[in-house]
Short mmCIF file of C-alpha atoms in Angstrom, two decimals:
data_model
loop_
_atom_site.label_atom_id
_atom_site.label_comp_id
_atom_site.label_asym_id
_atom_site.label_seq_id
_atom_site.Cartn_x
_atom_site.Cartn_y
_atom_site.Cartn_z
CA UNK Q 1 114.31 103.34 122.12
CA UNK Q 2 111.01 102.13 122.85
CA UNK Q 3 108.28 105.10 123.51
CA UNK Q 4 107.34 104.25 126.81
CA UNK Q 5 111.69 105.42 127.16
CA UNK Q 6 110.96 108.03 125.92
CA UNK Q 7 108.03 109.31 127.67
CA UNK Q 8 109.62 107.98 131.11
CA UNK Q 9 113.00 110.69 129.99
CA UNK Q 10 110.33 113.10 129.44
CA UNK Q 11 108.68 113.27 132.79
CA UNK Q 12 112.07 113.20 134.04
CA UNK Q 13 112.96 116.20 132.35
CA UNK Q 14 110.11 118.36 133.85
CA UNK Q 15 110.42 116.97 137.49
CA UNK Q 16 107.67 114.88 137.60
CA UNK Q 17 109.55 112.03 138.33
CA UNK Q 18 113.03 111.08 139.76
CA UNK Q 19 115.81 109.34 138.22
CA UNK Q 20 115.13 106.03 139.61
CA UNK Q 21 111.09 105.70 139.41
CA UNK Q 22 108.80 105.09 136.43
CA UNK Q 23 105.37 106.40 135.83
CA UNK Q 24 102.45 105.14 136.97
CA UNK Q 25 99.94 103.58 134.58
CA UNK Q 26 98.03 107.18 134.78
CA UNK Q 27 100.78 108.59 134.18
CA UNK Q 28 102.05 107.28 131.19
CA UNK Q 29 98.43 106.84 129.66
CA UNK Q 30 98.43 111.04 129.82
CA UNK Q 31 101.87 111.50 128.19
CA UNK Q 32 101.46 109.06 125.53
CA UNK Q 33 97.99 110.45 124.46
CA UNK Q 34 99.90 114.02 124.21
CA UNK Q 35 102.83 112.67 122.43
CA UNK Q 36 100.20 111.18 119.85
CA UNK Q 37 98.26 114.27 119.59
CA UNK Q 38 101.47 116.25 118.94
CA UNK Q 39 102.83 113.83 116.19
CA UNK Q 40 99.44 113.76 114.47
CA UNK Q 41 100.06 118.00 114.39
CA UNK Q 42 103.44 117.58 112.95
CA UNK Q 43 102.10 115.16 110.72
CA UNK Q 44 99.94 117.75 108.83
CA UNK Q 45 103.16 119.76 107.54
CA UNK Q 46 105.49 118.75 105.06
CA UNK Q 47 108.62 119.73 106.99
CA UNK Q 48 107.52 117.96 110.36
CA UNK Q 49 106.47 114.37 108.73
CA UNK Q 50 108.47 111.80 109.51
CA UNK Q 51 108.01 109.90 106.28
CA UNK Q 52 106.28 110.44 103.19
CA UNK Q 53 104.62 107.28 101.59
CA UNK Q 54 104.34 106.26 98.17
CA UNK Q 55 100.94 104.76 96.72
CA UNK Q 56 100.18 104.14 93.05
CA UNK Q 57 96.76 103.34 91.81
CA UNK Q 58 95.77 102.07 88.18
CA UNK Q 59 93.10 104.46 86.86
CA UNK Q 60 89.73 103.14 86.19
CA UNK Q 61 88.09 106.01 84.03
CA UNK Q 62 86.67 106.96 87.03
CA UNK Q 63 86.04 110.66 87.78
CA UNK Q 64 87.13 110.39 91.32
CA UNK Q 65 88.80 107.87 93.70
CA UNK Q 66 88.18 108.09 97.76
CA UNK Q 67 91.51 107.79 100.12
CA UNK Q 68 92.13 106.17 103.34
CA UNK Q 69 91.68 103.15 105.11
CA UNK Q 70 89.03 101.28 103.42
CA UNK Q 71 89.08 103.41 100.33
CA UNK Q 72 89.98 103.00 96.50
CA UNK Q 73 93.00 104.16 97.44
CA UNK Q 74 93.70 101.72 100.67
CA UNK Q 75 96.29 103.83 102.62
CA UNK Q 76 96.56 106.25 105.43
CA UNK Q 77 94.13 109.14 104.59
CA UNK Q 78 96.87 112.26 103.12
CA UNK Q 79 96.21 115.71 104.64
CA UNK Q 80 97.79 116.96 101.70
CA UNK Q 81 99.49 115.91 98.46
CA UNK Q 82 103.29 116.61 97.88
CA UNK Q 83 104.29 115.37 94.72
CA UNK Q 84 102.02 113.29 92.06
CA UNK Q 85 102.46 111.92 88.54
CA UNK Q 86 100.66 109.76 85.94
CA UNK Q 87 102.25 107.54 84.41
CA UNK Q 88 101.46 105.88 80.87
CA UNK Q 89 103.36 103.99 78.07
CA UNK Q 90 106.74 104.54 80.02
CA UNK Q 91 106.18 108.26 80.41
CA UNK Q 92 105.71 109.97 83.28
CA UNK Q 93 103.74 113.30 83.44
CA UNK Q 94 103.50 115.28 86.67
CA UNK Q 95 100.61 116.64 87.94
CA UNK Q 96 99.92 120.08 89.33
CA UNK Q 97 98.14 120.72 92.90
CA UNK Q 98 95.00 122.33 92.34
CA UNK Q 99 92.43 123.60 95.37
CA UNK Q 100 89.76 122.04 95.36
CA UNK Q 101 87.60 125.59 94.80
CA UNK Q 102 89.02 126.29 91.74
CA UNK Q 103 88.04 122.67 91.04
CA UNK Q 104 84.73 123.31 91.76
CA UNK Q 105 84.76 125.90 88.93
CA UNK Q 106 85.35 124.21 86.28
CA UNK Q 107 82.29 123.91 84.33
CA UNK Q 108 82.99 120.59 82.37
CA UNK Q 109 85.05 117.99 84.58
CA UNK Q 110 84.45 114.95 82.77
CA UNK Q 111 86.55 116.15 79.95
CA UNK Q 112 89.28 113.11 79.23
CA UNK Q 113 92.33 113.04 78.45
CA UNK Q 114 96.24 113.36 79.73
CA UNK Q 115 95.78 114.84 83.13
CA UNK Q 116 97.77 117.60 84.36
CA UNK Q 117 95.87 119.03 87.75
CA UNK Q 118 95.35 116.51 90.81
CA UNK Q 119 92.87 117.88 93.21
CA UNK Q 120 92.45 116.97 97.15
CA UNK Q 121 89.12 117.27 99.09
CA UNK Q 122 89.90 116.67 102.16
CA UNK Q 123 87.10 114.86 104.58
CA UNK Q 124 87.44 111.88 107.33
CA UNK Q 125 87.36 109.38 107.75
CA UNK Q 126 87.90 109.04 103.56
CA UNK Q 127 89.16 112.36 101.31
CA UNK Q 128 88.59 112.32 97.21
CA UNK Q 129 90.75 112.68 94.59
CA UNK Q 130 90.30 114.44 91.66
CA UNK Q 131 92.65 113.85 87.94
CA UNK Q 132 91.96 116.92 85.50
CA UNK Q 133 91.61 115.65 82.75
CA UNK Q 134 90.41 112.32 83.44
CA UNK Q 135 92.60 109.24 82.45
CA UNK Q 136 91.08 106.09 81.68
CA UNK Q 137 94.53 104.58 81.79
CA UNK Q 138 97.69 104.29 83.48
CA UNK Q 139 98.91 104.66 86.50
CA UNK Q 140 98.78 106.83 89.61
CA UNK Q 141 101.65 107.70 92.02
CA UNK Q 142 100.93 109.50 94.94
CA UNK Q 143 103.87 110.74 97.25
CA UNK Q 144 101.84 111.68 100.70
CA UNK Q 145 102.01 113.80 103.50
CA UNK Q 146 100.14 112.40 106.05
CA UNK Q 147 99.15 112.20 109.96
CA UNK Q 148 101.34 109.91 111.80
CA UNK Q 149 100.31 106.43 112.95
CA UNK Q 150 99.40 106.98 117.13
CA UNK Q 151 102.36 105.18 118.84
CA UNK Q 152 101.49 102.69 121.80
CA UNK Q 153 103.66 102.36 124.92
CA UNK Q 154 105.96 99.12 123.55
CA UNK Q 155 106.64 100.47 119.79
CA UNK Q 156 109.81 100.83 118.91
CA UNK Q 157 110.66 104.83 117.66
CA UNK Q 158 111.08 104.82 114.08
CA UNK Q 159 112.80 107.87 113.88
CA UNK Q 160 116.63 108.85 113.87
CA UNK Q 161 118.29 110.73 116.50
CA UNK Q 162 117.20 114.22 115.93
CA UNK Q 163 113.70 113.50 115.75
CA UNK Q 164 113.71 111.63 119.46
CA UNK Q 165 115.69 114.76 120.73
CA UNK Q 166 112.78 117.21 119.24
CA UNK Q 167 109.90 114.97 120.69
CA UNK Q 168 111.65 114.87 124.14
CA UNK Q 169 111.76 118.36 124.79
CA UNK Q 170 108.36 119.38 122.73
CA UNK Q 171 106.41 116.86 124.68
CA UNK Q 172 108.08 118.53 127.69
CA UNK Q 173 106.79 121.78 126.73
CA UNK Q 174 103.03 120.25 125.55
CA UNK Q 175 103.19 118.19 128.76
CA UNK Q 176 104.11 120.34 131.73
CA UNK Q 177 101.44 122.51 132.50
CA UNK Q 178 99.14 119.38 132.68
CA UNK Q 179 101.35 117.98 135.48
CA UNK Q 180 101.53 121.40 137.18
CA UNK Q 181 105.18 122.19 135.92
CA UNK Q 182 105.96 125.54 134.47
CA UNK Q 183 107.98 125.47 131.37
CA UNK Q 184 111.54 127.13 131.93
CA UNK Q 185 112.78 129.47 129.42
CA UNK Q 186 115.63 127.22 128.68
CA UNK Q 187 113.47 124.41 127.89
CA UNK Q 188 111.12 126.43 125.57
CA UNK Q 189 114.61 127.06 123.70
CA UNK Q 190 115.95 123.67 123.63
CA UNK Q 191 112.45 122.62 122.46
CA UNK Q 192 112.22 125.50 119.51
CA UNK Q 193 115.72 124.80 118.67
CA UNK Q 194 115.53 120.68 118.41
CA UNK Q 195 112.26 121.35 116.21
CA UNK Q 196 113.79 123.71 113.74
CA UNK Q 197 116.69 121.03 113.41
CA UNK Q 198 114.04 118.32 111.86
CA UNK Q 199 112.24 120.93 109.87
CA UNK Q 200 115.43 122.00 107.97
CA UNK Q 201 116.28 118.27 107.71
CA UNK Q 202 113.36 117.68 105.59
CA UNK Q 203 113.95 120.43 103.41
CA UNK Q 204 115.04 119.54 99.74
CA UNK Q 205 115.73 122.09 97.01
CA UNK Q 206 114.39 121.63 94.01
CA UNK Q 207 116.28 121.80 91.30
CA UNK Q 208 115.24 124.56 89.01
CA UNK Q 209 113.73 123.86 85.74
CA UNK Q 210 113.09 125.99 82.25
CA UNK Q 211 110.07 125.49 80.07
CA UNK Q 212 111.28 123.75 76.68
CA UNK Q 213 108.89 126.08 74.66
CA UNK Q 214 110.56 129.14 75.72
CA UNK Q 215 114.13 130.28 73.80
CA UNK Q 216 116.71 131.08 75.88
CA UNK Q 217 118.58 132.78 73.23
CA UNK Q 218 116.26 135.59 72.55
CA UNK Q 219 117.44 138.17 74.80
CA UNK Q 220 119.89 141.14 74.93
CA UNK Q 221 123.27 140.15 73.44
CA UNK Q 222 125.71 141.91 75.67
CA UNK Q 223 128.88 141.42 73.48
CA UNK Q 224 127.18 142.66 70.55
CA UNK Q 225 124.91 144.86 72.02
CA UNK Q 226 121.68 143.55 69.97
CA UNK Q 227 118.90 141.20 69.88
#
């Protein structure tokens, strides 16, 4: 399905045009900027991203690297980090999210070193990274959360199935009021309903982990009732 499909099934489903016409130019100009808009809302959370790209970066030694288009890191500019590790000597270490005020407070950051802490400041049109403690070498991966890419009339959807059914009806619902429809009750539903779908399909548990350093076996012995 091609977008300009989907936006023509759209206006169908609020009444704004028949079965057997297709929007005008006007029209379909209106819907697609929503359906942009929308996706680049969606984009900003974890569970409503369509994809989540991988970058890697070799460090420089540098105490911070910008991101985006154009940037040291040359990709679409993240509105938040998921997952990042640094990888050296066939080891990877993963690094911790840390805000970007609590960044701020430490009082030596050119301390170097293994890093453990990555740190996002995010800005347009390029954000900053951060490493804590800085690495001179190895290498960066970045797994992203990021905006999504504005669609144009003649792309092809990359998305599966339940995606296309959640951006049909939730365009409906963003849609409607500008072409004078009222959204129905059922509708609203459908729309809530198709979202949640895509939301828990991009839900992963992690699997749970247990710090080495800590013994396991020091605890209350049930059978024998001691330490």
């Amino acid at each position: 399905m091609v977008t300009a499909d989907l936006i023509r099934a759209t206006l169908r489903l609020i009444g704004a045009i028949s079965s057997s016409e297709t929007p005008n130019a006007d029209e379909s100009s209106d819907a697609l900027e929503a359906l942009n808009l929308m996706l680049g809302s969606w984009g900003a959370s974890r569970f409503l991203s369509a994809s989540t790209g991988k970058v890697t970066k070799t460090m420089t030694g540098a105490t911070s690297y910008t991101i985006g288009v154009g940037g040291d890191i040359n990709t679409t500019r993240p509105t938040s980090i998921y997952n990042a590790y640094w990888s050296d000597g066939g080891i990877d270490y993963t690094l911790e999210n840390m805000d970007y005020s609590d960044y701020l407070e430490i009082g030596v950051k050119t301390v170097g070193g293994i890093p453990s802490h990555i740190v996002l400041n995010p800005d347009n049109p390029l954000s900053t990274i951060f490493l804590y403690p800085i690495p001179s070498t190895g290498t960066l991966t970045l797994e992203l959360i990021r905006p999504e890419t504005d669609l144009t009339l003649a792309d092809d959807l990359p998305y599966p199935p339940e995606w296309i059914r959640a951006m049909k009806f939730n365009l409906a619902v963003e849609i409607s009021p500008e072409f004078g429809f009222t959204v129905s009750p059922e509708l609203a539903l459908m729309a809530q309903e198709s979202k949640a779908i895509v939301m828990r399909s991009m839900v992963t548990i992690p699997v749970a982990k247990f710090d080495p350093l800590l013994n396991v076996n020091r605890g209350f012995n049930i059978i024998s009732g001691g330490y």
